[in-house]
PDB file of C-alpha atoms in Angstrom:
ATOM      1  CA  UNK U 478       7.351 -48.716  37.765  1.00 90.00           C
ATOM      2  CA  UNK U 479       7.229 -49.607  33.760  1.00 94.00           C
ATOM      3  CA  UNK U 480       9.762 -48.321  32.020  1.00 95.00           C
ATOM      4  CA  UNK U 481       9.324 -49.106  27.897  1.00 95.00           C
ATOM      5  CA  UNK U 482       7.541 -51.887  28.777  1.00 94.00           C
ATOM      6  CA  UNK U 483       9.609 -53.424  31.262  1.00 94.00           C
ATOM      7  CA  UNK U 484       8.045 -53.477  35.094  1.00 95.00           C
ATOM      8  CA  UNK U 485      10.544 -52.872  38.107  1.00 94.00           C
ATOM      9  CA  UNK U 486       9.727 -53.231  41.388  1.00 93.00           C
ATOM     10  CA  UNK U 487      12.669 -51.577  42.573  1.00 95.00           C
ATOM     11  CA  UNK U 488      13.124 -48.062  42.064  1.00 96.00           C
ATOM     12  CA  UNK U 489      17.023 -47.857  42.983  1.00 97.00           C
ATOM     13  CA  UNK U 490      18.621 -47.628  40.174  1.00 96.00           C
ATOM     14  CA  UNK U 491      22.525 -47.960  40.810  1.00 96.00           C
ATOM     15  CA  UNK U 492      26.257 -47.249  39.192  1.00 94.00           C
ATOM     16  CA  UNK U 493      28.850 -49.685  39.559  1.00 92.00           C
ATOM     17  CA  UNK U 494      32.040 -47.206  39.758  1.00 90.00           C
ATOM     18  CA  UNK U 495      34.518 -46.670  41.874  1.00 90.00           C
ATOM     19  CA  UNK U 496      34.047 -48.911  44.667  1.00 93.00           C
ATOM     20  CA  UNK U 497      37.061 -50.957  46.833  1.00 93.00           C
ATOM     21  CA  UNK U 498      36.460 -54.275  45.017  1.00 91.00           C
ATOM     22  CA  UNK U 499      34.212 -56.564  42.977  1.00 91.00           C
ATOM     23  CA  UNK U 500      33.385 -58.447  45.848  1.00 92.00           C
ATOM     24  CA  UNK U 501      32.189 -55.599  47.659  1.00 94.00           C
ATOM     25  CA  UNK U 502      30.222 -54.312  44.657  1.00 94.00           C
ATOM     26  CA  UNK U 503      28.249 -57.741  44.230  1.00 93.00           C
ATOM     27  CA  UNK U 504      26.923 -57.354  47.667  1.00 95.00           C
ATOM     28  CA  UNK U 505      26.358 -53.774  47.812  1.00 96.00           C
ATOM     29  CA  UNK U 506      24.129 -54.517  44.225  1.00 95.00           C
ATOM     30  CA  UNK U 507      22.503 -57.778  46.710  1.00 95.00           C
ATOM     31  CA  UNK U 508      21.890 -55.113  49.734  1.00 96.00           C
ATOM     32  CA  UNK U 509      19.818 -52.239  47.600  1.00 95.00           C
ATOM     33  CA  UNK U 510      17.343 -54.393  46.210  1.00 94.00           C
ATOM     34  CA  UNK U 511      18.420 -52.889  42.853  1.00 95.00           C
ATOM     35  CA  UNK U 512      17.118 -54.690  39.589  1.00 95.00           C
ATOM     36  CA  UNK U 513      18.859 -52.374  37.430  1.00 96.00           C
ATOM     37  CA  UNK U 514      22.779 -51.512  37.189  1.00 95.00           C
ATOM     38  CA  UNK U 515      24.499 -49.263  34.978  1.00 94.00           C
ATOM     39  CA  UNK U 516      27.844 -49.536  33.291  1.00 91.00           C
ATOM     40  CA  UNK U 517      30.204 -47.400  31.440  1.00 87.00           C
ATOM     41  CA  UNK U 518      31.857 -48.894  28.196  1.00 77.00           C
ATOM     42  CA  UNK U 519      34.445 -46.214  28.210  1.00 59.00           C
ATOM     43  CA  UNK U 520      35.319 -47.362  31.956  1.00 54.00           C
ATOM     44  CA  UNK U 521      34.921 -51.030  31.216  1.00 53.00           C
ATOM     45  CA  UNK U 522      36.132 -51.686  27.743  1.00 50.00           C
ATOM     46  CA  UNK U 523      35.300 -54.355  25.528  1.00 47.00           C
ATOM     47  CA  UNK U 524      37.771 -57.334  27.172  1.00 48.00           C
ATOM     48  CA  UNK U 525      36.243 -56.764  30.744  1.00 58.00           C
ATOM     49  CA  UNK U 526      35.310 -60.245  30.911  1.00 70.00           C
ATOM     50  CA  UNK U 527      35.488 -61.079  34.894  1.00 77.00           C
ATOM     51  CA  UNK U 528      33.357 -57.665  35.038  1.00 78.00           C
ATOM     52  CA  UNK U 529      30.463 -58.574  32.529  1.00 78.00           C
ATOM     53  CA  UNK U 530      30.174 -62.404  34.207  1.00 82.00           C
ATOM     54  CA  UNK U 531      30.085 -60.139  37.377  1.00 83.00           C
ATOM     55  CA  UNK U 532      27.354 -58.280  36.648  1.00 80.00           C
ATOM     56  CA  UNK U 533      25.037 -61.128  35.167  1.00 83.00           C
ATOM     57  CA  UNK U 534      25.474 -63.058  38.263  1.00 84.00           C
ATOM     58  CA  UNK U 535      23.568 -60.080  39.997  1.00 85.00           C
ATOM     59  CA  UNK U 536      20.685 -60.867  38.226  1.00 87.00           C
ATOM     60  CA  UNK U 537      19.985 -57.329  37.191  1.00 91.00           C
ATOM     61  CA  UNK U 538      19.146 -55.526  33.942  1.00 92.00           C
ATOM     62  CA  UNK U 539      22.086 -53.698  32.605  1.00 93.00           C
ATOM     63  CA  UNK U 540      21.547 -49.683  31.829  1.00 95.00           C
ATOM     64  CA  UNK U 541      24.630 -49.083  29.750  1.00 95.00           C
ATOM     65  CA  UNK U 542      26.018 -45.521  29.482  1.00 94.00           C
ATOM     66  CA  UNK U 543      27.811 -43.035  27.652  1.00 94.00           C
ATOM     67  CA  UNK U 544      29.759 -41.559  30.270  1.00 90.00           C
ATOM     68  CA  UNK U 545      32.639 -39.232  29.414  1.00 89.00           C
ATOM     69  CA  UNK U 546      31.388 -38.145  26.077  1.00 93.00           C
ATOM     70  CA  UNK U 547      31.689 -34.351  24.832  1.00 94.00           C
ATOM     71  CA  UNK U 548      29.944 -34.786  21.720  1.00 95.00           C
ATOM     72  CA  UNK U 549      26.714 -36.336  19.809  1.00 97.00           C
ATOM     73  CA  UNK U 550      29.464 -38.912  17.464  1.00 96.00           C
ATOM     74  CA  UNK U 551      31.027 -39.946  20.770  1.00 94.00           C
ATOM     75  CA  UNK U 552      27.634 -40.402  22.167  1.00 95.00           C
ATOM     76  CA  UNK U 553      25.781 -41.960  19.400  1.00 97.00           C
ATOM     77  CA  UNK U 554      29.256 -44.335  18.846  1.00 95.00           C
ATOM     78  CA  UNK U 555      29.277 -45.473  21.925  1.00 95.00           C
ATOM     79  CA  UNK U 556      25.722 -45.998  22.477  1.00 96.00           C
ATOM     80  CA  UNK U 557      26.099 -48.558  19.254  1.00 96.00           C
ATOM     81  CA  UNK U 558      29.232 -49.983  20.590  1.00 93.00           C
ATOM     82  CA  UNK U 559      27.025 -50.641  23.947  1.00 93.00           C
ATOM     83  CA  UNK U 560      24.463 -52.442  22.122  1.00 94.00           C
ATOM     84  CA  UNK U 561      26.498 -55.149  20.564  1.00 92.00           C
ATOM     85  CA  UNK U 562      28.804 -55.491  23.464  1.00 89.00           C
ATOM     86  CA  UNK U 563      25.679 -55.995  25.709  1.00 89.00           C
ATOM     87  CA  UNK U 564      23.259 -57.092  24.229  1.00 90.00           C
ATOM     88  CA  UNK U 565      20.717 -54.367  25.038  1.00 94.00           C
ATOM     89  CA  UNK U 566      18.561 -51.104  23.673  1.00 96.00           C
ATOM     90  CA  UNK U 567      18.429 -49.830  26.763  1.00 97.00           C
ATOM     91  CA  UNK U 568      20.934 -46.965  26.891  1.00 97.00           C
ATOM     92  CA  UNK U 569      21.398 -43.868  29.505  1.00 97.00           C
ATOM     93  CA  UNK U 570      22.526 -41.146  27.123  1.00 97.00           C
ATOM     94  CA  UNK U 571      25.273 -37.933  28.523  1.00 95.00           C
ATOM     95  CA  UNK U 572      26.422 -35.415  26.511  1.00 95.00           C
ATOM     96  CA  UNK U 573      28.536 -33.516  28.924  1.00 93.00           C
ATOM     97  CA  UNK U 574      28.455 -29.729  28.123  1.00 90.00           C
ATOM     98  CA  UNK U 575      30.660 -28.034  30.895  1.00 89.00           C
ATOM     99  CA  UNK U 576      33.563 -29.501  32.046  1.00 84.00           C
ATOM    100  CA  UNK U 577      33.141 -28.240  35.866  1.00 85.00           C
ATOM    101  CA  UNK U 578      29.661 -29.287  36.805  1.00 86.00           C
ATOM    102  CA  UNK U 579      29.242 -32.057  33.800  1.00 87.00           C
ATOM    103  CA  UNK U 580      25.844 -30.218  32.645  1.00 91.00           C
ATOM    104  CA  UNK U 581      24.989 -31.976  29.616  1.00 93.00           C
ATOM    105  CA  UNK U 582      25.036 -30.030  26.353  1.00 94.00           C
ATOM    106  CA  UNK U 583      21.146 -29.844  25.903  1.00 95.00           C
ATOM    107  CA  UNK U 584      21.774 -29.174  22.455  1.00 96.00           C
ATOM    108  CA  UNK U 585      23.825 -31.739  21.985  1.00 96.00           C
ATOM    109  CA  UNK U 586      21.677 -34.418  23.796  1.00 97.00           C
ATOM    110  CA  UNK U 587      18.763 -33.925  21.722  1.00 97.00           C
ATOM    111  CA  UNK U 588      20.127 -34.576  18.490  1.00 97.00           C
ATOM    112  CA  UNK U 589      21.901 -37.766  19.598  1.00 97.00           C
ATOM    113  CA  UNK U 590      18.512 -38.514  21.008  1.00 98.00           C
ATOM    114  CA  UNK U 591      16.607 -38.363  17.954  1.00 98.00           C
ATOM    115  CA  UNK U 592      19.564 -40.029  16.371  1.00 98.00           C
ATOM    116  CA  UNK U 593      19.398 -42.783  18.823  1.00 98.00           C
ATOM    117  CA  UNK U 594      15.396 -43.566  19.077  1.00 97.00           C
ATOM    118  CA  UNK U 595      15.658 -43.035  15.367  1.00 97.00           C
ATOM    119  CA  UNK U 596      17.889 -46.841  15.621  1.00 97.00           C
ATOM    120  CA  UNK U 597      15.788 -48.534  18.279  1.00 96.00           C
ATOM    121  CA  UNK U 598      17.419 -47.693  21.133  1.00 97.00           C
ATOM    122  CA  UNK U 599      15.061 -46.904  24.312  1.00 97.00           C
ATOM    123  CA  UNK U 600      17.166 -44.063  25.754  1.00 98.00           C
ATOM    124  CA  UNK U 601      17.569 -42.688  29.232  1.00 98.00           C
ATOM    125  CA  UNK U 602      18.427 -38.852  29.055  1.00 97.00           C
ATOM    126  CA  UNK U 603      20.828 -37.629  31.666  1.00 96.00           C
ATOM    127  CA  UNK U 604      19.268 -34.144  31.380  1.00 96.00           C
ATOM    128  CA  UNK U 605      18.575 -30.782  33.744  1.00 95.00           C
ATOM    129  CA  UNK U 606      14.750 -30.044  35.249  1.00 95.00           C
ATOM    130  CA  UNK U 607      14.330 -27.539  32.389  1.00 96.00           C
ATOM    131  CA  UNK U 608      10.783 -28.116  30.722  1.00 97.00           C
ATOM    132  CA  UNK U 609      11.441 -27.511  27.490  1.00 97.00           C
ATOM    133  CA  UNK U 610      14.358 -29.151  27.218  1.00 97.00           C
ATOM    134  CA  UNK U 611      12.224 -31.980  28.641  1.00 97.00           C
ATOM    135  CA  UNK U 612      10.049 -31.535  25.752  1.00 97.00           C
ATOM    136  CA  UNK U 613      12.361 -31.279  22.538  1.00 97.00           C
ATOM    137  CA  UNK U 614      13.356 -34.804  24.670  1.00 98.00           C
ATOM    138  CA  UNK U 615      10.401 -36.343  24.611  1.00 98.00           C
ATOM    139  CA  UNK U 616       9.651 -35.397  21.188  1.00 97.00           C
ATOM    140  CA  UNK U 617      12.194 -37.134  19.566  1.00 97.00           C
ATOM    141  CA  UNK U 618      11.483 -40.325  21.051  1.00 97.00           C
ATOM    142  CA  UNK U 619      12.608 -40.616  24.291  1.00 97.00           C
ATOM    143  CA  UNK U 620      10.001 -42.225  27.198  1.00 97.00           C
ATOM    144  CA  UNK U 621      11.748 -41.433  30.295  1.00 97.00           C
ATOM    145  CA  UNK U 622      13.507 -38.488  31.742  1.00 98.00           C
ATOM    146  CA  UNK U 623      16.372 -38.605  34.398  1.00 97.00           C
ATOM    147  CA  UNK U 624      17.390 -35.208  35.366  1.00 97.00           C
ATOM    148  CA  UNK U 625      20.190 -34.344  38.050  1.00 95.00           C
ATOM    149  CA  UNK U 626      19.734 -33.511  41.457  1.00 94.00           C
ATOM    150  CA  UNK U 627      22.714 -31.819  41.641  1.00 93.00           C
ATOM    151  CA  UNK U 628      26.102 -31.980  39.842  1.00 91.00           C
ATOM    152  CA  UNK U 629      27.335 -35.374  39.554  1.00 90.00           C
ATOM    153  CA  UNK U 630      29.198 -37.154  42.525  1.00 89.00           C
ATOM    154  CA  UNK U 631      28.585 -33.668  44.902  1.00 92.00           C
ATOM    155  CA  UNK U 632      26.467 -35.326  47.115  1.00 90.00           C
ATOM    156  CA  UNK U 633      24.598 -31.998  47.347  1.00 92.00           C
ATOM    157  CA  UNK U 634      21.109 -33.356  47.102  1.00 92.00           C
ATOM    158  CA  UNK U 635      18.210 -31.731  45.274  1.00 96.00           C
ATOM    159  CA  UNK U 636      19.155 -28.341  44.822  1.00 94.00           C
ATOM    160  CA  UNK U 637      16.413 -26.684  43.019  1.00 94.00           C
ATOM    161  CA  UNK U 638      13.049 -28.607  44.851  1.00 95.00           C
ATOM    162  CA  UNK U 639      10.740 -26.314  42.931  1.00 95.00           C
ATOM    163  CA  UNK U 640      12.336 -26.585  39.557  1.00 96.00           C
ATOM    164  CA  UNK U 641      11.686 -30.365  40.013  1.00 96.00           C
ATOM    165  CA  UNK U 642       8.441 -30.103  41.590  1.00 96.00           C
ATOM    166  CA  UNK U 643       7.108 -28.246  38.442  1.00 96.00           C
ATOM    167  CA  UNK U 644       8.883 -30.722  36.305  1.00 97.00           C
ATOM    168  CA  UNK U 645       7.004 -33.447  38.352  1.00 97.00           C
ATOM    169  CA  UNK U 646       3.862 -31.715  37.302  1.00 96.00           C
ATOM    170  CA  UNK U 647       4.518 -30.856  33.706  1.00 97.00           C
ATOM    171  CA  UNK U 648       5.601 -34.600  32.995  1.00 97.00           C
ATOM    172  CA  UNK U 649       2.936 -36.163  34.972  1.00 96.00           C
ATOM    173  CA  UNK U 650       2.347 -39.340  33.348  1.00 94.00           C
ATOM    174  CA  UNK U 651       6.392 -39.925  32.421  1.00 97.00           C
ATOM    175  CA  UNK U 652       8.695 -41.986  34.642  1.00 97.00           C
ATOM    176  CA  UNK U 653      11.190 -39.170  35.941  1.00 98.00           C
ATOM    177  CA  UNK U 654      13.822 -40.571  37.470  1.00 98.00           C
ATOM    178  CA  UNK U 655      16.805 -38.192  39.986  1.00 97.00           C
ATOM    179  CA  UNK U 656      19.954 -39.256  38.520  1.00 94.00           C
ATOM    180  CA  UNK U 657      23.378 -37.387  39.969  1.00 90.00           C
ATOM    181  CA  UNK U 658      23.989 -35.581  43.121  1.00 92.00           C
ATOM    182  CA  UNK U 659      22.317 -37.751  45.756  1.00 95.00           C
ATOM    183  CA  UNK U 660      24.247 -38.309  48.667  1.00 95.00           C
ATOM    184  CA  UNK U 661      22.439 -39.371  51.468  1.00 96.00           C
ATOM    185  CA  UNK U 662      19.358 -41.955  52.219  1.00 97.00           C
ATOM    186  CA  UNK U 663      17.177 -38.919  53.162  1.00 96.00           C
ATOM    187  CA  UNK U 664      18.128 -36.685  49.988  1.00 96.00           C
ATOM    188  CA  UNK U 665      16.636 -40.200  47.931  1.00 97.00           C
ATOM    189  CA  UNK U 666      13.471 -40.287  50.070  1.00 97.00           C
ATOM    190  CA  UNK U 667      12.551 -36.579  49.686  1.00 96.00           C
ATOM    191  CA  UNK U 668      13.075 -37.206  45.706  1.00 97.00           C
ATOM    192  CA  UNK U 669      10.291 -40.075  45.532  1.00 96.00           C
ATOM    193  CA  UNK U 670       8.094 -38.073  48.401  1.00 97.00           C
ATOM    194  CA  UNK U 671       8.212 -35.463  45.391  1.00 96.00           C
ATOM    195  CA  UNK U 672       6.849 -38.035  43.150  1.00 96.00           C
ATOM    196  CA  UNK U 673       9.457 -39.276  41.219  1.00 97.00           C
ATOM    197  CA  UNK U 674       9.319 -42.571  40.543  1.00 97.00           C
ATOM    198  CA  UNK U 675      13.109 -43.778  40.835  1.00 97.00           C
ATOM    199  CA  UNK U 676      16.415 -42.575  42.152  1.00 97.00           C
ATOM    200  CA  UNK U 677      20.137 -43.572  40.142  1.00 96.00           C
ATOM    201  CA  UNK U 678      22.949 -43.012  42.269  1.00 94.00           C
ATOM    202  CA  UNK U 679      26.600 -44.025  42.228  1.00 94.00           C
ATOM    203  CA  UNK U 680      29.273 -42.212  44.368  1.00 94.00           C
ATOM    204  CA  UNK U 681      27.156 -41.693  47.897  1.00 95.00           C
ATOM    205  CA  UNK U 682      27.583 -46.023  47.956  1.00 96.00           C
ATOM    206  CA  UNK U 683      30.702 -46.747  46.199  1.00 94.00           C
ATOM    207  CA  UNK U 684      32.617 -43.869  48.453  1.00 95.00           C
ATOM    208  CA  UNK U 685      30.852 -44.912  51.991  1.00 95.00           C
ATOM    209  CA  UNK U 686      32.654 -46.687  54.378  1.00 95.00           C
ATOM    210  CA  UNK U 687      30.514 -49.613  54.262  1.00 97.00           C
ATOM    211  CA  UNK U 688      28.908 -49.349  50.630  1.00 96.00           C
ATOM    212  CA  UNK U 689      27.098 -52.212  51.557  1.00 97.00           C
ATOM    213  CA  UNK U 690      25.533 -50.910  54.495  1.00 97.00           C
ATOM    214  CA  UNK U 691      24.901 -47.811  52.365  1.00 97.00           C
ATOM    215  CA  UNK U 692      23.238 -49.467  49.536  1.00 97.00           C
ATOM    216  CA  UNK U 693      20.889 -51.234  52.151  1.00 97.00           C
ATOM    217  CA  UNK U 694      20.396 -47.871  53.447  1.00 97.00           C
ATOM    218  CA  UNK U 695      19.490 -46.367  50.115  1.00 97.00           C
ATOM    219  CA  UNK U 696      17.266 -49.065  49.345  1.00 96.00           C
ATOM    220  CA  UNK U 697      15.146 -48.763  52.441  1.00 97.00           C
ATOM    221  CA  UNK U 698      14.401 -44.901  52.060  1.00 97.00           C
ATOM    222  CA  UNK U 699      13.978 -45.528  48.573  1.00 97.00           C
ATOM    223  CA  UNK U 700      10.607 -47.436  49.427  1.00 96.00           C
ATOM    224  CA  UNK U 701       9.609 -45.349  52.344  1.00 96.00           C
ATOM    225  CA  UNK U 702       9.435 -42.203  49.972  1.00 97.00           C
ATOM    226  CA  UNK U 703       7.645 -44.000  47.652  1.00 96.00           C
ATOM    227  CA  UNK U 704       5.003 -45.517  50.234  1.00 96.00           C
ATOM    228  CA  UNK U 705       5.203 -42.018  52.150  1.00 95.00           C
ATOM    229  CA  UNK U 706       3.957 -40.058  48.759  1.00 95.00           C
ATOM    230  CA  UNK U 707       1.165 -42.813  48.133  1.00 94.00           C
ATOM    231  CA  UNK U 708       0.438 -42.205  51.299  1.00 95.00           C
ATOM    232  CA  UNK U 709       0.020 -38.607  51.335  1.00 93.00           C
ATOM    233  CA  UNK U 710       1.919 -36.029  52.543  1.00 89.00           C
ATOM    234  CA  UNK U 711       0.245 -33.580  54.935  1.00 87.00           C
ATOM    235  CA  UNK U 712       0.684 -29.832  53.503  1.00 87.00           C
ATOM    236  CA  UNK U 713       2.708 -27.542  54.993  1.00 85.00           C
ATOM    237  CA  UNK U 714       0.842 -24.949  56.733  1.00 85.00           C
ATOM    238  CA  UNK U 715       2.529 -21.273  57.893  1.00 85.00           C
ATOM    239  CA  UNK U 716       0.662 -21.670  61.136  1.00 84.00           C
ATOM    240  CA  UNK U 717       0.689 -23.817  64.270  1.00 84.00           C
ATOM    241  CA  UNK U 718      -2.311 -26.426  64.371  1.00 80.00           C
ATOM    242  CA  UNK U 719      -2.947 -28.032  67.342  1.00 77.00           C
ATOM    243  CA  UNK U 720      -3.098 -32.046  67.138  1.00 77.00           C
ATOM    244  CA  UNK U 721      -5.055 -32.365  70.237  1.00 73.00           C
ATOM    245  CA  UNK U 722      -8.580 -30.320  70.029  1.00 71.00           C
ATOM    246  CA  UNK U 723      -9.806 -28.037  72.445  1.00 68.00           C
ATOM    247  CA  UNK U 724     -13.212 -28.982  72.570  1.00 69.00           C
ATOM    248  CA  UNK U 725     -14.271 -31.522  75.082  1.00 65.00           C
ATOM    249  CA  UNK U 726     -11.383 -30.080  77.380  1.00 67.00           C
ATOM    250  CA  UNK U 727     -11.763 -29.480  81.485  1.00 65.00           C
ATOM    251  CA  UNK U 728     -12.516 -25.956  82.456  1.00 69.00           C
ATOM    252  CA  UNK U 729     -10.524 -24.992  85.334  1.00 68.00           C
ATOM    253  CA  UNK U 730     -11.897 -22.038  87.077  1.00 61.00           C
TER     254      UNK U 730
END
């Protein structure tokens, strides 16, 4: 996968909130196979010191994000305060809109991303499968689309497969990636057998009871949708076709 430029060979993409301890996170990060990690400067703040040296021993690229913010100056602020802090343009932008299911404001998002490509920054949308709202995206700059699976941290899984699929097909040379509401291994695999081309999660490892036996987990059906869509999924077919053919067979009189 290239994403503005960069090529990943892993597409688990993963959070580093909420779990038991920093040792734990370091080897969940080890287990997935992950090369990139995101981060949340409103969780972290600027004098997390033992955290930063934490993540850059993992060896991964760092996806900061604008979690928690309601509105395109807390966005856009943060997003700057991101970039000096870590040394990146990479930023995963959310403007949350509702308060209950933390839909981002679509309104919202696209002006801070036009505001945002406008400075440089190579911004990944936290956005819904809506196409047009995929489009007003893309046209103001930004070269990758994540949209949700489901609400964040409900571990509900892809909730609207045929809102995605057609995203899948509108978009068809963008990287999409699922980002929020995966909570199982399988949910992850049927995104990529759809043809996404990555999967961010948080919670589903961070919560487990062995996040590092989760993130292995995650990593694993991460790259058997992937090889299972290059593959070549068989269609689904409303009626029974036998595997074994009749001709050839014994008749028994």
């Amino acid at each position: 996968m290239v994403v503005y430029g960069t090529e990943l060979k892993s597409r688990l993409l993963l959070g580093t909130a909420q779990y038991p301890s920093p040792t734990v996170l370091a080897e969940a990060i080890a287990a997935s196979g992950a090369e990139v990690i995101t981060v949340s400067l409103r969780r972290e703040g600027p004098e997390g010191g033992a955290f930063r040296d934490l993540i850059a021993a993992s060896g991964c690229r760092l996806l900061p994000n604008t979690a928690g913010c309601h509105s395109v100056t807390e966005a856009v602020t943060t997003a700057r305060m991101a970039r000096e802090l870590f040394g990146t343009d990479w930023i995963k932008l959310e403007v949350i809109g509702h308060a209950d299911t933390l839909q981002p404001d679509p309104f919202a998002l696209v002006e801070a991303a036009r505001i945002l490509c406008a400075e440089g920054f190579e911004v990944f949308p936290y956005t819904t499968e809506d196409l047009i709202l995929g489009e007003k995206l893309v046209e103001a700059g930004c070269r990758v689309l994540m949209p949700w699976g489901a609400p964040i941290g409900t571990g509900q899984g892809l909730r609207n497969i045929d809102g995605l699929r057609s995203m899948r097909a509108h978009f068809p040379d963008l990287p999409l990636v699922i980002d929020a509401g995966i909570g199982a291994p399988s949910q992850a695999a049927q995104a990529m057998e759809l043809g996404f081309d990555a999967v961010l999660l948080n919670t589903a490892v961070a919560k487990a009871l062995d996040p590092v036996g989760m993130a292995r987990a995650f990593g694993r059906a991460v790259a058997a949708g992937r090889a299972a869509h290059e593959a070549g999924l068989m269609p689904r077919r409303d009626m029974a076709a036998a595997s074994t053919p009749i001709l050839g067979m014994a008749e028994l009189g």
